[in-house]
Each structure stands twice: as structure tokens, then as C-alpha cells.
Coordinates of C-alpha atoms in Angstrom, one line a residue:
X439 CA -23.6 -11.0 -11.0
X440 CA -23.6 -14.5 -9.6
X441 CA -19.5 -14.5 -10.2
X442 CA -19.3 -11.4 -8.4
X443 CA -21.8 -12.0 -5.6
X444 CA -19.2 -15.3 -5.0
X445 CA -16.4 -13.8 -5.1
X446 CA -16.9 -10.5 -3.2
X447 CA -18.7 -12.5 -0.4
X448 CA -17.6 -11.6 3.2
X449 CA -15.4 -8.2 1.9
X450 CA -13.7 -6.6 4.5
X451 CA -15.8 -3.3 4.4
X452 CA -12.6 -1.2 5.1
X453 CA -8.7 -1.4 5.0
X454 CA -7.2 -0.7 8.2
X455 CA -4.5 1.3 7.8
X456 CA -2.3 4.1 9.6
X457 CA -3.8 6.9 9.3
X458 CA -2.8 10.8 10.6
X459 CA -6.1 11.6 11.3
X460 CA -9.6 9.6 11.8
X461 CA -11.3 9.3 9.2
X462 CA -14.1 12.0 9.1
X463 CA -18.0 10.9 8.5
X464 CA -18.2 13.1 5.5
X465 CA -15.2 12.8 2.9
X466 CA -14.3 15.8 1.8
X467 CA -12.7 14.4 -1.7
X468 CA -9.5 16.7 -0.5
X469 CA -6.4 15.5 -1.9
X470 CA -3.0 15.4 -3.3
X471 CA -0.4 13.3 -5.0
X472 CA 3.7 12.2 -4.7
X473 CA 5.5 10.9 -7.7
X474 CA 8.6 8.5 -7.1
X475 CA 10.6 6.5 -9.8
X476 CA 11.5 2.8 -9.9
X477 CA 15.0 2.6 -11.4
X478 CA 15.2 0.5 -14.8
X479 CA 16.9 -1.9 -13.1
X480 CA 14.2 -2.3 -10.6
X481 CA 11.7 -2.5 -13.5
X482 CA 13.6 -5.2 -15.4
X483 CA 13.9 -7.1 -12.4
X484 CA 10.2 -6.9 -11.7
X485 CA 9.0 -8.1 -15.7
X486 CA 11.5 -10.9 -15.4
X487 CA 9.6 -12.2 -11.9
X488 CA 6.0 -11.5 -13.6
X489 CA 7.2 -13.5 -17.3
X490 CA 8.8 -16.9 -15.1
X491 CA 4.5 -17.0 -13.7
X492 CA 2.6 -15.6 -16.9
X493 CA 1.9 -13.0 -15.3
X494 CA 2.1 -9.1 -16.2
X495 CA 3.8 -6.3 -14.7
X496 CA 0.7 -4.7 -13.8
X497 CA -0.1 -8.0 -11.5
X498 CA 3.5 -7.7 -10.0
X499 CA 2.4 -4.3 -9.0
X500 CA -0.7 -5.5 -7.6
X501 CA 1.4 -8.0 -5.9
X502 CA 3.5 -5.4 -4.3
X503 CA 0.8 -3.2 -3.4
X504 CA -0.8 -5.7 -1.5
X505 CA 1.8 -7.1 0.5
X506 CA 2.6 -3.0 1.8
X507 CA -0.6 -2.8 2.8
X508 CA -0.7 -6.0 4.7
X509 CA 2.4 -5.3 6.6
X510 CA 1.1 -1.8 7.3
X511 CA -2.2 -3.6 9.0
X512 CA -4.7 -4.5 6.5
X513 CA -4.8 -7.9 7.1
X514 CA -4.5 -10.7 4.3
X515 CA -8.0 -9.4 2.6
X516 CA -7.3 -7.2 0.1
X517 CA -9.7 -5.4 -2.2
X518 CA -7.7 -3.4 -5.0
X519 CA -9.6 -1.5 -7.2
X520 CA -8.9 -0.8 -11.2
X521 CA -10.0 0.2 -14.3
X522 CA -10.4 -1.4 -17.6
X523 CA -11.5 -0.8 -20.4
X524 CA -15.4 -0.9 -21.5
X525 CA -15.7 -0.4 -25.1
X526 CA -16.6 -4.6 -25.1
X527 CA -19.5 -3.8 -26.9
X528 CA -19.1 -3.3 -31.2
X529 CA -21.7 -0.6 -31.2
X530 CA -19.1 1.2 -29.1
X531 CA -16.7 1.3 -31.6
X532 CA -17.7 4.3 -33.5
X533 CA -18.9 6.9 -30.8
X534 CA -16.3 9.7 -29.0
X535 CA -16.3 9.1 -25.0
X536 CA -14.4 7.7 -21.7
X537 CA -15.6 4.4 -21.6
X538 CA -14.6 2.4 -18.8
X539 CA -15.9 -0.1 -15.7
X540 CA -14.6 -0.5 -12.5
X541 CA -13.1 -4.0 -10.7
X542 CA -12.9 -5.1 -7.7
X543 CA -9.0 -7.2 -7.4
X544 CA -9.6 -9.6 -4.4
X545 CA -5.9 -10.4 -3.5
X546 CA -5.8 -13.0 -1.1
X547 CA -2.2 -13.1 0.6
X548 CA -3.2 -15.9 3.8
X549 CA -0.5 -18.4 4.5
X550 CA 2.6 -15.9 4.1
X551 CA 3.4 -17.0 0.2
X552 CA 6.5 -16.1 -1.2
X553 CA 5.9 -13.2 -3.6
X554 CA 6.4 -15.6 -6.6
X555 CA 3.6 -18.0 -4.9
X556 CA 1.7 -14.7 -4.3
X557 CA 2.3 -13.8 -8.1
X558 CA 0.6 -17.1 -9.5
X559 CA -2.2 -16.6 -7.1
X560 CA -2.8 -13.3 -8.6
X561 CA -2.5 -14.2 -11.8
X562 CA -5.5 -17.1 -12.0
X563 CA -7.6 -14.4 -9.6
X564 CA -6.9 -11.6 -11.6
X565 CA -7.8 -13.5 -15.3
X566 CA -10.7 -14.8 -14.1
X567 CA -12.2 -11.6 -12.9
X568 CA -10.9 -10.3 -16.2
X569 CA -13.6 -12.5 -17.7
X570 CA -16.4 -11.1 -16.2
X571 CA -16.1 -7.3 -16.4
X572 CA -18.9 -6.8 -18.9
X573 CA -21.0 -6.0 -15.6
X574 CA -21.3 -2.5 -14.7
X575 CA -19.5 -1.4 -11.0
X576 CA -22.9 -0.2 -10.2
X577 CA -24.6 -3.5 -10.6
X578 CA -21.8 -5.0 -8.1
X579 CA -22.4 -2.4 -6.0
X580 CA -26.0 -2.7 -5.8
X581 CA -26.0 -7.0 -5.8
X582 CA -23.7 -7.1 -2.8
X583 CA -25.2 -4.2 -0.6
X584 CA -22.4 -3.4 1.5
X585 CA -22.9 -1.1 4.4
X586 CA -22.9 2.2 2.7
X587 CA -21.1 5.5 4.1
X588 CA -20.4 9.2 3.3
X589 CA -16.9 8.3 4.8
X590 CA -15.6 6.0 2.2
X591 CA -16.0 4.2 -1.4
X592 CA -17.7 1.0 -1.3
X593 CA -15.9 -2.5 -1.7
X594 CA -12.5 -0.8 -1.8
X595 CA -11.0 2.1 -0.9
X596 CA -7.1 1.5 -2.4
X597 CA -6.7 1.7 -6.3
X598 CA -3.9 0.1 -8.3
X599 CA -3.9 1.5 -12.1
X600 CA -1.4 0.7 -15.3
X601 CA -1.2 4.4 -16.9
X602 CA 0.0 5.4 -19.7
X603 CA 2.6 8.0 -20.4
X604 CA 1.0 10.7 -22.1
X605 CA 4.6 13.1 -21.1
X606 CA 5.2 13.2 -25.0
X607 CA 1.9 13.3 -27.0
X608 CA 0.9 15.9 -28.8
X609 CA -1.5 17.1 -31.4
X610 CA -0.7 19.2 -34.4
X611 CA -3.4 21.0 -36.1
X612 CA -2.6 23.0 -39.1
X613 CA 0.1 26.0 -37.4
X614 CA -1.0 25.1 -34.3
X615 CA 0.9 22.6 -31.5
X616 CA 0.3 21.4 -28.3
X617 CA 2.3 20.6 -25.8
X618 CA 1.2 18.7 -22.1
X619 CA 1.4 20.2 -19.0
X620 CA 1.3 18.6 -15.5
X621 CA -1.8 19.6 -13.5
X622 CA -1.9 19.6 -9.8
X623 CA -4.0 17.1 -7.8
X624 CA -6.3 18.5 -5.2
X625 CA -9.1 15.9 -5.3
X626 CA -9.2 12.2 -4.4
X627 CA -12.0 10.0 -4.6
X628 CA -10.3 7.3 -2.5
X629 CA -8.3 6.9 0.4
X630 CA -4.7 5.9 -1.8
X631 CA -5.1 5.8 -5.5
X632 CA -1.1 3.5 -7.0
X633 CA -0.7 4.9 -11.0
X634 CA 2.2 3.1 -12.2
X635 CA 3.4 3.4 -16.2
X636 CA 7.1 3.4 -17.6
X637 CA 9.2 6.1 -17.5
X638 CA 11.2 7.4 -20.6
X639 CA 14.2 6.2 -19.3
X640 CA 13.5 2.6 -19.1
X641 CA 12.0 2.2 -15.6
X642 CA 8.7 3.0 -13.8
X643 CA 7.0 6.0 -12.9
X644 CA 4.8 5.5 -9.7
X645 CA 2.6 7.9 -8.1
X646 CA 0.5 7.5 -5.0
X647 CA -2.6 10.2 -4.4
X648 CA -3.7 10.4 -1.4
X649 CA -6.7 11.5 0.8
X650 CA -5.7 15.0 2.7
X651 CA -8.7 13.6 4.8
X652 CA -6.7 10.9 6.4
X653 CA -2.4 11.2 4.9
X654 CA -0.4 13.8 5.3
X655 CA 1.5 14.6 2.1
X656 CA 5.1 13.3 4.1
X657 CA 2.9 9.9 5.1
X658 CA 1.9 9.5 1.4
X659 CA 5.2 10.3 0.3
X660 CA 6.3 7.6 3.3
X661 CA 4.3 5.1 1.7
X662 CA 5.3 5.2 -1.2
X663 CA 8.8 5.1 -1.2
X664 CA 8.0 1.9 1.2
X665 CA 6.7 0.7 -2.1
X666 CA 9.9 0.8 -3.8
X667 CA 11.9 -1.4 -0.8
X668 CA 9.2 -3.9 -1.3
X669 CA 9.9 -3.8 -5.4
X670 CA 13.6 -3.8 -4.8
X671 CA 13.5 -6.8 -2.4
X672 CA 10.8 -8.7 -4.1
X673 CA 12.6 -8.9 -7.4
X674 CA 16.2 -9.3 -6.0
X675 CA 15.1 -12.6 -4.4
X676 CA 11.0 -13.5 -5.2
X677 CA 11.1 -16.0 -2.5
X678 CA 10.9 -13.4 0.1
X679 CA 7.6 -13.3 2.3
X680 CA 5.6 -10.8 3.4
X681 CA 6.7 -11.4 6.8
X682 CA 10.2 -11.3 5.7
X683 CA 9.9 -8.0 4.2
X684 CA 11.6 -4.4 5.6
X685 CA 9.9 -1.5 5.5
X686 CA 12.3 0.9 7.4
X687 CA 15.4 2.6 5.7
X688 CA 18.2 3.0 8.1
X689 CA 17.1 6.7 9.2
X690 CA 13.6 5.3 10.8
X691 CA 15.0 2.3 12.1
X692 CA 17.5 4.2 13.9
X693 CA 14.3 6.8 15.2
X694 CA 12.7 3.3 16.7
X695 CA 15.5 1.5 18.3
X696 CA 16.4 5.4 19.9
X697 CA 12.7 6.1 21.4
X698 CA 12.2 1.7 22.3
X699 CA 15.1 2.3 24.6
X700 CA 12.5 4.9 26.5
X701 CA 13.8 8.5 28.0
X702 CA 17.5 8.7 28.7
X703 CA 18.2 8.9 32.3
X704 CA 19.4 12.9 33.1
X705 CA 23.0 11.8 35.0
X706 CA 25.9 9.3 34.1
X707 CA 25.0 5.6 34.5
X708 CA 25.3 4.1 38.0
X709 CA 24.6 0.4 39.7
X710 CA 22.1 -0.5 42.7
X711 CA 25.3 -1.1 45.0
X712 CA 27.1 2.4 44.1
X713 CA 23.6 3.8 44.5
X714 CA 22.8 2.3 48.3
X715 CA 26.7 2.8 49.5
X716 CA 26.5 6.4 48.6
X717 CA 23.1 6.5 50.7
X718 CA 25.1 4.4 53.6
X719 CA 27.7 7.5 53.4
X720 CA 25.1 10.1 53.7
X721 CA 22.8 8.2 56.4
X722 CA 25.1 5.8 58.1
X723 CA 22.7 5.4 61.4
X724 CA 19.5 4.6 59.1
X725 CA 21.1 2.2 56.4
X726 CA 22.6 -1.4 56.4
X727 CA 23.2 -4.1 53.7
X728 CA 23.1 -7.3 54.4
X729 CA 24.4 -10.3 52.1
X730 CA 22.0 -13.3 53.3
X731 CA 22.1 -16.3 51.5
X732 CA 22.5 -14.6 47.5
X733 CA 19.9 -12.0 48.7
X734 CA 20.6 -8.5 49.4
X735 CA 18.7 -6.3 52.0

């Protein structure tokens, strides 16, 4: 508890990020969920960055997660929530049940590293926290006392999780098979919930549920796939920064420079001189120019 009381000291109570809507002073848990696909490339790219650190995939993703949500307007405080596993204890071993704690990943991204100095910094973080999970989520919760709400999840509201691909297990009992089936997502119990896990074809699988409270499902989908330009730019040169990073594809850049330029004017572009000699022609007796001097009046 002392580890965690030092470490989660001064946590930003919330992630401010760009939401559709405000967020509401009751979650409803409403949700939904967008699945994308990291190309093997991509993915290769990605374990060869994490292996030159000693780091694992699962921290690259972290990594990545973090910087998105920095440049989105989180700050460079970032709690990242995860699961691991909780059968620590050998009287565990034997009994039938979903055994798991919760952690809170402080990724700390001040001073615009590069992702590979980013990826180091994880990595020490990450294994130290490792070494204290043995204390339930509850007991964090309740040492820290953070300024509890209806609204939101305490101490993070954003979860990163490695899953596994369950796509092709099956169980076979006497005649009988089974087969998995895909069930929709209409809950969330945070605001963006990253499950990441390889894909049968050699890259990754990533999906991003999403509170309907706050994201539409075209924002989460948006988010996402902003996700995979930070993977793809990250792992074709790690020395990129946060700062350095684009979000945009060439579609929403194109939107943005078209509404910076504000509303187009209705007739065919003029000057200030065709302007004032056309209101000389129309008014002749109430309108001079004069040349004084580099001014006009």
C-alpha cells in the first residue's frame, strides 16, 4: 500500500479527452465496441522496437496508447488501467474461478521522449508495478481516496489489455462440439477500454470499446484507426516524438485546411482598387482616391 500510495500520488482524477457529448453525472455503463487490424508487418515492426529495450509487445502498446491520448489532450499524466492475473497465492491453484486484480499503469510521457526513450521508461515503470500487484484494486482504491463519482471509474478511466485469441478453441465432449461465437458489446464499464491479441494471420487484432455515454461509435472507430498511424509511424522510425506524430489521414486533413480558410466568399475574387474604382464609376461626385505619400485615401 505504501508502493501504491507513492506512486499514485497527485493522479490526475480524469483524462481529458474529446468527447461528443458531456459526460453525464450518472454513467449509464451504455456501450459498444470497433475492431481494426494491425497488419503483420506492423506487428513485426512493433516486437522488433519492444525486444532492442526488453520490453514486451504489450508495453509497446501501452506506449502507443499513451502517446494518442496525449496528443488528443490528456496531458503527459497517464493512468492506464490492466488486468493480471491473481492466482499468486498456491491455495489458489486448485479451486474453479476468474481470478484476477486490477493495475493502475502510470505512464509518464513529460519532456517529449522519443517512443523508444518512452518504451524504456515504461518498461522499468511497468516491472516495478508488476512487483507489487498482490494488493487488491480495492485496497488502492480505498488508501488513496480519490474524489469519488457516479460519472466515472476511479484512478483511471482508459484500459489497455493483452487478450487472447479464443477465435479457435473449442471443447469436445463425447458427440458433442462447440464452436465460439462473437457476442455483441452493449456495456462498458469505462470510458475506452484497448484489447489487443494477435490475429491468425500473423499481425494484431485491436479493438477499442467505447462509452455510448460520451463516443459515438464513428469517434471510437476515429480513434482507433488513429491508433494504427501512431503503430505504423512509431515502428517505421522509433525516434519519432509525440509532438512529431500525425494523427490525420489525408481525407481530414483536407476537411481542416478547407473550413481554416473560413466561408468562401459568394462572387469571383476581386482587389481593394478594382473594388473602390468601380464605386468611383457608380458615384463619381462622392468618391476620390488619393496617393499621399505610400498611403491611399
Amino acid at each position: 500500500l505504501h508502493y501504491w500510495r507513492t506512486r499514485l500520488q497527485d493522479l490526475p482524477e480524469e483524462l481529458v479527452l474529446p468527447t461528443d457529448r458531456p459526460r453525464p453525472q450518472v454513467s449509464s455503463y451504455r456501450g459498444g465496441r470497433v475492431s481494426l487490424t494491425v497488419g503483420a508487418q506492423v506487428f513485426e515492426r512493433l516486437r522488433d522496437v519492444a525486444r532492442s529495450v526488453g520490453a514486451t509487445p504489450f508495453m509497446a502498446v501501452q506506449a502507443a496508447v499513451a502517446v494518442l491520448l496525449s496528443r488528443l489532450g490528456a496531458g503527459d499524466d497517464i493512468p492506464l488501467g490492466t488486468v493480471v492475473a491473481g492466482r499468486d497465492d498456491q491455495a489458489l491453484d486448485d479451486l474453479v474461478g476468474f481470478f484476477v486484480n486490477t493495475l493502475v499503469l502510470r505512464t509518464d510521457l513529460s519532456g517529449n521522449p522519443t517512443f523508444t526513450e518512452l518504451l524504456a521508461r515504461i518498461r522499468q515503470q511497468d516491472l516495478e508495478d508488476f512487483d507489487h500487484t498482490h494488493v487488491p484494486f480495492e485496497q488502492v482504491v480505498e488508501a488513496l481516496s480519490p474524489t469519488r463519482s457516479l460519472a466515472r471509474h476511479p484512478l483511471f478511466q482508459t484500459v489497455v489489455n493483452w487478450e487472447r485469441n479464443t477465435e479457435h478453441l473449442g471443447v469436445e465432449l463425447a458427440d458433442t462440439g462447440s464452436t465460439a461465437l462473437p457476442a455483441p458489446a452493449t456495456t462498458a464499464k469505462f470510458d475506452l477500454s484497448f484489447g489487443v491479441g494477435l490475429h491468425p494471420d500473423g499481425g494484431m487484432r485491436v479493438s477499442v470499446e467505447y462509452a455510448a455515454d460520451l463516443f459515438d461509435q464513428e469517434t471510437a472507430d476515429t480513434i482507433g484507426r488513429r491508433l494504427l498511424r501512431v503503430l505504423e509511424q512509431v515502428t517505421a522510425d522509433p525516434r519519432t516524438r509525440p509532438s512529431d506524430l500525425r494523427l490525420l489521414d489525408a481525407e481530414e486533413t483536407r476537411v481542416l485546411l478547407d473550413q481554416g480558410q473560413g466561408p468562401r466568399p459568394a462572387g469571383e475574387p476581386t482587389t481593394l482598387l478594382k473594388l473602390l474604382a468601380e464605386r468611383t464609376a457608380q458615384h463619381p461626385d462622392r468618391t476620390a482616391l488619393r496617393w499621399d505619400q505610400g498611403t491611399l485615401t
